[in-house]
């Protein structure tokens, strides 16, 4: 067998179809002496028996190590500049009370973006001062809750919201801690960044001069810096997600520091904090070669140091908000294979090529990213190894949509069949978090493995859960 013309350019025909590319998997994952996939010595077949499939399997040691690594790397790089960095784990990637506690124990703070996420943080006992609240359209109830709780920062997204926060702070008699989210005109995604404008989207206050000649960003800074019920901590930018080019982060940092400098000149305020957001890319497939927290931190520290020196600015306290890079690689999804279907795909020059569809017992309800973003993943046969040849395959779910794709292109062993287990790595971020009950599927559980012991941290939904809100029952 050889490479299929149906495979994308980045996908090579595997030398060994059983091999795991380490960077795509949690540190605790390997194959045991028989070839079965295991996590910290626990066999996936045993996990499947105990917890069922589909199943999110989260290597807690790996998750914690990644969280701690971000904190350590950024603290080290920025130690001399601003005494270290506040790392906010972006809870939107994956949040439950256990995760909220882990990040707190590892010295991180927690970024939430709704009343629901705040409720999880509260239930986990995260100190309010360690929380931030994001969102482009926070409700009055969400803002009031954040102020009353005393969250460390409300990241304000618009002038409308700023006024609302000021009124609510005055009404509750509590000064609101505020960061202003700006759009620095840098937008980055996956393998590219656009350094001109990304004005045409819903988030943040623009730094471009408006019709009055002043930008929304400076108007907001002027308002907030002088308002008695607002404690303006600083500025925030998040330039995108799954980013590999460090240049995008550097450019955003330079632009944000320039705004801090302008604010200093115009309003005589030196804002003490700058949040540079998240967005660090991870390896989903062979196409992805992510950087390390150390490299990113070192480069950013250098840019911040030089730019502040050029602008005559004291280095602000830096914070970052990684989500995907902590949660994503810590987890894989375990599915069971149902049916197979072989098709012949015309190549447009008179020939055809085979493609195999392998259906699993989950799909777009537990991983919406392929449907939402055309995201690519990989998969391996997990319950055994095989000597079989590889065939270009498409792993699909069980939903009533032809777009219900889990892994668009992967070489799987030809002998994968009914009852086999497939594992899809790097599903820790924005998979469970985006899961749905489409077709009334019950959402999968999350099992965490720590020091060789597995425990449920989120249970599987039941049919009773599905019917619980149906008032006709
Ligand atoms: N901060 C903000 C404001 C975001 O919108 C996001 C993700 O969308 C993040 C942080 C986390 O990004 P990532 O998970 O790519 O690190």
Coordinates of C-alpha atoms in Angstrom, one line a residue, residues 9-469:
X9 CA -0.3 17.3 1.5
X10 CA 0.7 17.4 5.2
X11 CA -0.4 13.8 5.8
X12 CA 2.3 11.2 5.0
X13 CA 1.7 7.5 4.6
X14 CA 2.7 6.0 8.0
X15 CA 5.8 3.9 8.3
X16 CA 4.1 2.3 11.3
X17 CA 0.4 2.7 11.6
X18 CA 0.6 1.9 15.3
X19 CA 3.0 4.6 16.1
X20 CA 2.1 7.6 18.4
X21 CA 3.5 11.0 17.6
X22 CA 4.4 12.0 21.2
X23 CA 3.7 15.7 20.8
X24 CA 0.0 14.9 20.1
X25 CA -0.6 12.9 23.2
X26 CA -0.6 13.5 27.0
X27 CA 2.7 12.6 28.6
X28 CA 1.2 9.5 30.4
X29 CA 0.1 7.8 27.2
X30 CA 1.9 4.9 25.6
X31 CA 1.4 1.4 24.3
X32 CA 1.7 -1.5 26.8
X33 CA 3.7 -4.6 26.0
X34 CA 0.8 -6.1 24.0
X35 CA 0.4 -2.9 22.1
X36 CA -2.7 -1.6 23.7
X37 CA -3.0 2.2 24.4
X38 CA -2.6 3.0 28.1
X39 CA -2.6 6.1 30.2
X40 CA -0.3 6.0 33.2
X41 CA -0.5 2.2 32.9
X42 CA -4.3 2.0 32.7
X43 CA -5.5 0.2 29.6
X44 CA -8.0 1.9 27.5
X45 CA -10.1 -1.2 27.2
X46 CA -10.5 -1.2 31.0
X47 CA -11.4 2.5 31.0
X48 CA -14.0 1.8 28.3
X49 CA -15.4 -1.1 30.3
X50 CA -15.7 0.9 33.5
X51 CA -16.8 4.3 32.1
X52 CA -18.3 3.5 28.7
X53 CA -17.6 5.2 25.4
X54 CA -17.4 7.9 24.0
X55 CA -15.1 8.9 26.9
X56 CA -12.9 11.9 27.4
X57 CA -9.7 10.6 29.1
X58 CA -7.8 13.4 30.8
X59 CA -4.2 12.9 32.0
X60 CA -4.4 15.1 35.1
X61 CA -0.6 15.0 35.7
X62 CA -0.1 16.2 32.1
X63 CA -2.7 19.0 32.5
X64 CA -1.2 20.2 35.8
X65 CA 2.4 20.0 34.3
X66 CA 1.4 22.2 31.4
X67 CA -0.3 24.7 33.6
X68 CA 2.7 24.8 35.9
X69 CA 5.1 25.1 32.9
X70 CA 3.3 28.2 31.6
X71 CA 3.5 29.8 35.0
X72 CA 7.2 28.9 35.5
X73 CA 8.3 29.9 32.0
X74 CA 6.6 33.3 32.0
X75 CA 7.6 34.0 35.6
X76 CA 11.2 33.3 34.8
X77 CA 11.3 35.3 31.6
X78 CA 9.5 38.3 33.2
X79 CA 10.9 38.1 36.7
X80 CA 13.4 41.0 36.3
X81 CA 11.0 43.1 34.2
X82 CA 7.8 43.1 36.3
X83 CA 8.3 40.5 39.0
X84 CA 6.6 37.7 37.1
X85 CA 3.4 37.1 35.2
X86 CA -0.2 36.4 36.2
X87 CA -1.4 33.4 34.2
X88 CA -5.1 33.1 33.8
X89 CA -6.3 29.7 32.6
X90 CA -9.0 30.4 30.0
X91 CA -11.8 28.3 31.4
X92 CA -13.8 28.4 28.2
X93 CA -11.4 25.7 26.9
X94 CA -12.6 23.2 29.5
X95 CA -14.0 24.0 32.9
X96 CA -15.4 22.0 35.8
X97 CA -14.8 22.4 39.5
X98 CA -11.9 20.0 39.6
X99 CA -10.1 21.9 36.8
X100 CA -10.7 25.2 38.6
X101 CA -9.1 23.7 41.7
X102 CA -6.1 22.2 39.8
X103 CA -5.2 25.5 38.2
X104 CA -5.5 27.3 41.5
X105 CA -3.3 24.8 43.1
X106 CA -0.7 25.2 40.3
X107 CA -0.5 28.9 41.0
X108 CA -2.7 30.1 38.1
X109 CA -5.8 32.3 38.1
X110 CA -9.0 31.7 36.2
X111 CA -10.5 33.5 33.3
X112 CA -14.3 33.1 33.1
X113 CA -16.6 34.5 30.4
X114 CA -20.2 34.0 31.7
X115 CA -22.3 33.8 34.9
X116 CA -22.2 30.0 34.4
X117 CA -18.4 29.9 34.4
X118 CA -18.4 32.2 37.4
X119 CA -20.7 29.8 39.2
X120 CA -18.3 26.9 38.5
X121 CA -15.4 28.9 39.9
X122 CA -17.4 29.8 43.0
X123 CA -18.5 26.2 43.5
X124 CA -14.8 25.2 43.3
X125 CA -13.9 27.8 45.9
X126 CA -11.6 29.9 43.7
X127 CA -10.8 33.1 45.5
X128 CA -12.7 36.0 43.8
X129 CA -9.5 38.0 43.5
X130 CA -8.1 35.4 41.2
X131 CA -11.0 35.6 38.8
X132 CA -11.5 37.6 35.7
X133 CA -14.8 38.0 33.8
X134 CA -14.7 38.4 30.0
X135 CA -17.5 38.7 27.4
X136 CA -18.6 41.1 24.7
X137 CA -22.1 41.2 25.9
X138 CA -22.2 40.6 29.6
X139 CA -25.6 40.9 31.2
X140 CA -26.3 43.4 34.0
X141 CA -26.7 40.4 36.3
X142 CA -23.3 39.0 35.3
X143 CA -21.6 42.4 35.8
X144 CA -23.4 42.9 39.2
X145 CA -22.4 39.4 40.3
X146 CA -18.8 40.0 39.4
X147 CA -18.7 43.3 41.3
X148 CA -20.4 41.9 44.3
X149 CA -18.1 38.9 44.4
X150 CA -15.1 41.3 44.1
X151 CA -13.5 39.6 41.1
X152 CA -9.9 40.6 40.3
X153 CA -10.9 42.1 37.0
X154 CA -13.8 42.7 34.7
X155 CA -12.5 42.9 31.2
X156 CA -14.7 45.5 29.6
X157 CA -15.3 45.1 25.9
X158 CA -17.1 48.3 24.8
X159 CA -18.0 51.9 25.8
X160 CA -21.6 50.8 26.4
X161 CA -20.4 48.2 28.9
X162 CA -18.0 50.6 30.6
X163 CA -20.8 53.0 31.4
X164 CA -22.9 50.0 32.6
X165 CA -20.1 48.8 34.9
X166 CA -19.7 52.3 36.3
X167 CA -23.4 52.6 37.1
X168 CA -23.5 49.2 38.7
X169 CA -20.4 49.8 40.7
X170 CA -21.8 53.1 42.1
X171 CA -25.1 51.4 42.9
X172 CA -23.4 48.6 44.8
X173 CA -21.0 51.0 46.5
X174 CA -18.0 48.9 45.3
X175 CA -15.3 50.1 43.0
X176 CA -15.0 47.8 40.0
X177 CA -11.6 46.4 39.0
X178 CA -11.5 46.9 35.2
X179 CA -9.3 46.0 32.3
X180 CA -10.2 47.4 28.8
X181 CA -10.1 44.9 26.0
X182 CA -8.7 46.6 22.8
X183 CA -8.4 45.4 19.3
X184 CA -4.8 46.2 18.5
X185 CA -5.2 45.6 14.7
X186 CA -3.4 42.3 14.8
X187 CA -5.3 39.2 14.1
X188 CA -3.6 35.8 14.1
X189 CA -4.9 32.4 13.4
X190 CA -3.2 29.0 13.0
X191 CA -0.4 29.5 10.5
X192 CA -0.7 33.2 9.6
X193 CA -1.3 36.5 11.2
X194 CA -2.7 39.7 9.6
X195 CA -0.9 42.7 10.9
X196 CA -3.1 45.3 9.3
X197 CA -6.6 45.6 10.6
X198 CA -9.1 43.2 12.2
X199 CA -11.6 45.8 13.0
X200 CA -14.6 44.1 11.4
X201 CA -15.5 41.8 14.3
X202 CA -17.4 42.1 17.5
X203 CA -14.8 42.1 20.2
X204 CA -13.0 45.0 21.9
X205 CA -12.4 48.7 21.7
X206 CA -10.7 49.9 18.5
X207 CA -7.4 51.7 18.6
X208 CA -8.2 53.3 15.2
X209 CA -9.2 57.0 15.4
X210 CA -13.0 57.3 15.0
X211 CA -14.9 60.2 13.4
X212 CA -14.1 62.4 16.4
X213 CA -10.4 61.8 15.7
X214 CA -10.1 59.9 19.0
X215 CA -10.1 56.1 19.2
X216 CA -12.8 54.2 21.2
X217 CA -9.8 52.8 23.2
X218 CA -8.6 56.3 24.3
X219 CA -12.1 57.5 25.0
X220 CA -12.6 54.5 27.3
X221 CA -9.3 55.0 29.0
X222 CA -10.0 58.7 29.6
X223 CA -13.4 57.9 31.0
X224 CA -12.3 54.9 33.2
X225 CA -9.1 56.5 34.5
X226 CA -11.0 59.4 36.1
X227 CA -14.1 57.6 37.2
X228 CA -14.4 57.3 41.0
X229 CA -16.2 53.9 40.8
X230 CA -13.7 52.3 38.4
X231 CA -10.3 51.0 39.3
X232 CA -8.7 50.9 35.9
X233 CA -6.0 48.3 36.1
X234 CA -4.8 48.3 32.5
X235 CA -5.3 47.0 29.0
X236 CA -6.0 43.6 27.4
X237 CA -5.7 42.1 23.9
X238 CA -6.3 38.6 22.6
X239 CA -5.4 38.2 19.0
X240 CA -6.7 34.8 18.1
X241 CA -6.3 31.1 18.8
X242 CA -4.2 28.2 17.7
X243 CA -1.4 30.6 16.7
X244 CA 2.1 29.4 15.8
X245 CA 3.8 32.6 14.8
X246 CA 5.4 34.4 17.8
X247 CA 5.6 37.6 15.6
X248 CA 1.8 38.1 16.0
X249 CA 2.1 38.2 19.8
X250 CA 5.1 40.5 19.6
X251 CA 3.4 42.9 17.4
X252 CA 0.3 43.0 19.5
X253 CA 2.5 43.6 22.6
X254 CA 4.2 46.6 20.9
X255 CA 0.9 48.1 19.8
X256 CA -0.6 47.7 23.3
X257 CA 2.5 49.3 24.9
X258 CA 2.2 52.2 22.5
X259 CA -1.4 52.7 23.6
X260 CA -0.3 52.7 27.3
X261 CA 2.3 55.3 26.4
X262 CA -0.3 57.4 24.6
X263 CA -2.6 57.1 27.6
X264 CA 0.3 58.3 29.9
X265 CA 0.8 61.4 27.7
X266 CA -2.8 62.3 27.3
X267 CA -4.3 61.5 30.7
X268 CA -1.2 61.4 32.9
X269 CA -2.0 57.9 34.0
X270 CA 0.4 55.0 34.0
X271 CA -1.7 51.9 33.9
X272 CA 0.0 49.2 35.9
X273 CA -1.2 46.0 34.0
X274 CA -1.2 44.6 30.4
X275 CA -2.8 41.3 29.5
X276 CA -1.7 39.7 26.3
X277 CA -4.4 37.1 26.0
X278 CA -4.0 33.4 25.0
X279 CA -3.9 31.7 21.7
X280 CA -0.8 29.4 21.8
X281 CA -1.1 26.7 19.3
X282 CA -0.9 22.9 19.9
X283 CA -0.3 19.8 17.8
X284 CA -3.4 18.3 16.4
X285 CA -1.8 16.6 13.4
X286 CA 1.5 16.2 11.7
X287 CA 1.0 19.6 10.2
X288 CA 1.4 21.3 13.6
X289 CA 4.8 22.2 15.2
X290 CA 4.0 24.2 18.2
X291 CA 6.4 26.4 20.1
X292 CA 7.2 26.0 23.8
X293 CA 6.1 28.3 26.7
X294 CA 9.8 29.1 27.3
X295 CA 10.4 30.3 23.7
X296 CA 7.2 32.3 23.6
X297 CA 7.9 33.8 27.0
X298 CA 11.5 34.7 26.2
X299 CA 10.6 36.4 22.9
X300 CA 7.8 38.3 24.5
X301 CA 9.9 39.5 27.4
X302 CA 12.5 40.8 25.0
X303 CA 9.9 42.7 23.0
X304 CA 8.3 44.1 26.1
X305 CA 11.6 45.2 27.6
X306 CA 12.8 46.9 24.4
X307 CA 9.5 48.6 23.6
X308 CA 9.1 49.9 27.2
X309 CA 12.7 51.3 27.0
X310 CA 12.0 53.0 23.7
X311 CA 8.7 54.5 25.0
X312 CA 10.1 55.5 28.4
X313 CA 7.4 53.4 30.0
X314 CA 7.7 51.4 33.3
X315 CA 7.1 47.7 32.5
X316 CA 3.5 46.9 33.4
X317 CA 2.6 43.7 35.2
X318 CA 2.0 41.2 32.4
X319 CA -0.7 38.6 32.3
X320 CA -1.6 35.9 29.8
X321 CA -4.6 33.7 29.2
X322 CA -3.7 30.3 27.8
X323 CA -6.6 27.8 27.5
X324 CA -6.0 25.3 24.6
X325 CA -2.2 24.9 25.3
X326 CA -3.0 23.7 28.8
X327 CA -6.2 21.6 28.3
X328 CA -5.9 20.5 24.7
X329 CA -3.0 18.0 24.7
X330 CA -3.9 16.6 28.1
X331 CA -6.9 14.7 26.8
X332 CA -8.0 12.1 24.2
X333 CA -11.4 10.9 23.3
X334 CA -12.0 7.2 23.2
X335 CA -14.7 5.9 20.8
X336 CA -16.0 2.5 19.7
X337 CA -16.1 1.6 16.1
X338 CA -19.5 0.7 14.6
X339 CA -19.8 0.4 10.9
X340 CA -17.4 0.8 8.0
X341 CA -18.2 1.9 4.4
X342 CA -15.8 2.0 1.5
X343 CA -16.3 4.5 -1.3
X344 CA -14.6 5.3 -4.6
X345 CA -13.7 8.9 -5.1
X346 CA -13.2 10.2 -8.6
X347 CA -9.9 12.0 -9.1
X348 CA -11.1 14.2 -12.0
X349 CA -8.8 12.6 -14.5
X350 CA -10.7 9.4 -15.1
X351 CA -9.5 7.4 -12.1
X352 CA -10.9 6.6 -8.7
X353 CA -9.4 6.2 -5.3
X354 CA -10.7 4.3 -2.3
X355 CA -11.7 6.0 0.9
X356 CA -13.0 4.3 4.0
X357 CA -15.6 5.8 6.3
X358 CA -15.3 4.5 9.8
X359 CA -18.3 5.4 12.0
X360 CA -17.8 5.9 15.8
X361 CA -20.4 6.2 18.6
X362 CA -20.0 9.9 19.1
X363 CA -19.3 12.8 16.6
X364 CA -20.2 16.4 16.3
X365 CA -22.0 16.4 19.6
X366 CA -18.7 15.7 21.5
X367 CA -16.4 17.5 19.1
X368 CA -17.9 20.3 17.1
X369 CA -14.5 21.7 16.0
X370 CA -14.3 19.9 12.6
X371 CA -17.7 21.2 11.7
X372 CA -17.2 24.7 13.1
X373 CA -13.7 25.4 12.0
X374 CA -12.7 22.6 9.6
X375 CA -10.4 21.5 12.3
X376 CA -8.1 18.6 11.6
X377 CA -7.4 15.7 14.0
X378 CA -5.8 12.4 13.9
X379 CA -6.8 9.0 15.4
X380 CA -5.2 5.6 16.2
X381 CA -6.4 2.1 16.7
X382 CA -6.3 2.0 20.5
X383 CA -7.2 -1.5 21.8
X384 CA -4.5 -3.4 19.9
X385 CA -1.7 -3.1 17.4
X386 CA -1.8 -4.6 13.9
X387 CA 0.4 -5.6 11.0
X388 CA -2.3 -4.6 8.6
X389 CA -1.7 -2.0 5.8
X390 CA -3.1 1.5 6.2
X391 CA -6.0 2.9 4.2
X392 CA -7.0 6.6 3.9
X393 CA -10.0 6.9 6.2
X394 CA -12.5 9.4 7.4
X395 CA -13.7 9.0 11.0
X396 CA -17.3 10.1 11.2
X397 CA -19.9 10.3 13.9
X398 CA -23.5 8.9 14.3
X399 CA -25.4 12.2 13.8
X400 CA -27.9 13.0 11.1
X401 CA -25.5 15.3 9.2
X402 CA -23.1 14.3 6.4
X403 CA -20.7 17.0 7.8
X404 CA -20.5 15.0 11.0
X405 CA -16.8 14.4 10.7
X406 CA -14.5 13.6 13.6
X407 CA -11.2 13.1 11.7
X408 CA -11.3 14.2 8.1
X409 CA -8.2 12.4 6.9
X410 CA -6.2 9.8 8.6
X411 CA -4.5 6.5 7.6
X412 CA -6.1 3.8 9.7
X413 CA -5.2 0.1 9.7
X414 CA -7.3 -1.8 7.1
X415 CA -8.5 -4.3 9.7
X416 CA -10.1 -1.8 12.0
X417 CA -13.5 -3.2 12.6
X418 CA -16.7 -3.4 14.7
X419 CA -15.9 -3.1 18.5
X420 CA -12.4 -1.7 18.1
X421 CA -11.5 1.4 20.1
X422 CA -10.3 4.5 18.4
X423 CA -8.5 7.2 20.3
X424 CA -8.5 10.8 19.0
X425 CA -5.8 13.0 20.8
X426 CA -5.7 16.7 21.7
X427 CA -9.5 16.9 22.4
X428 CA -9.1 18.6 25.8
X429 CA -9.9 22.1 24.7
X430 CA -13.2 23.3 23.1
X431 CA -14.6 19.8 22.6
X432 CA -16.4 18.9 25.9
X433 CA -16.9 22.6 26.3
X434 CA -18.7 22.9 23.0
X435 CA -20.6 19.6 23.3
X436 CA -24.3 19.4 22.6
X437 CA -27.2 17.0 22.8
X438 CA -27.8 17.0 19.1
X439 CA -30.0 13.9 18.2
X440 CA -30.5 13.5 21.9
X441 CA -27.1 11.9 22.5
X442 CA -26.0 12.0 26.1
X443 CA -22.8 14.1 26.6
X444 CA -19.8 12.0 27.5
X445 CA -18.1 11.8 30.8
X446 CA -14.6 13.1 31.6
X447 CA -12.4 10.7 33.5
X448 CA -9.2 12.1 35.0
X449 CA -6.2 9.9 35.5
X450 CA -3.8 10.9 38.3
X451 CA -0.8 8.9 39.5
X452 CA -2.2 5.8 37.8
X453 CA -5.7 6.1 39.3
X454 CA -8.8 7.0 37.2
X455 CA -11.8 8.9 38.6
X456 CA -14.8 10.5 37.1
X457 CA -14.7 14.3 37.2
X458 CA -17.8 14.8 35.1
X459 CA -20.3 12.0 34.8
X460 CA -22.0 10.9 31.6
X461 CA -25.4 12.4 31.0
X462 CA -28.4 10.0 31.3
X463 CA -31.7 9.9 29.5
X464 CA -33.3 11.3 32.6
X465 CA -31.0 14.3 32.3
X466 CA -32.1 14.6 28.7
X467 CA -35.8 14.6 29.7
X468 CA -35.3 16.7 32.8
X469 CA -36.3 20.0 31.2

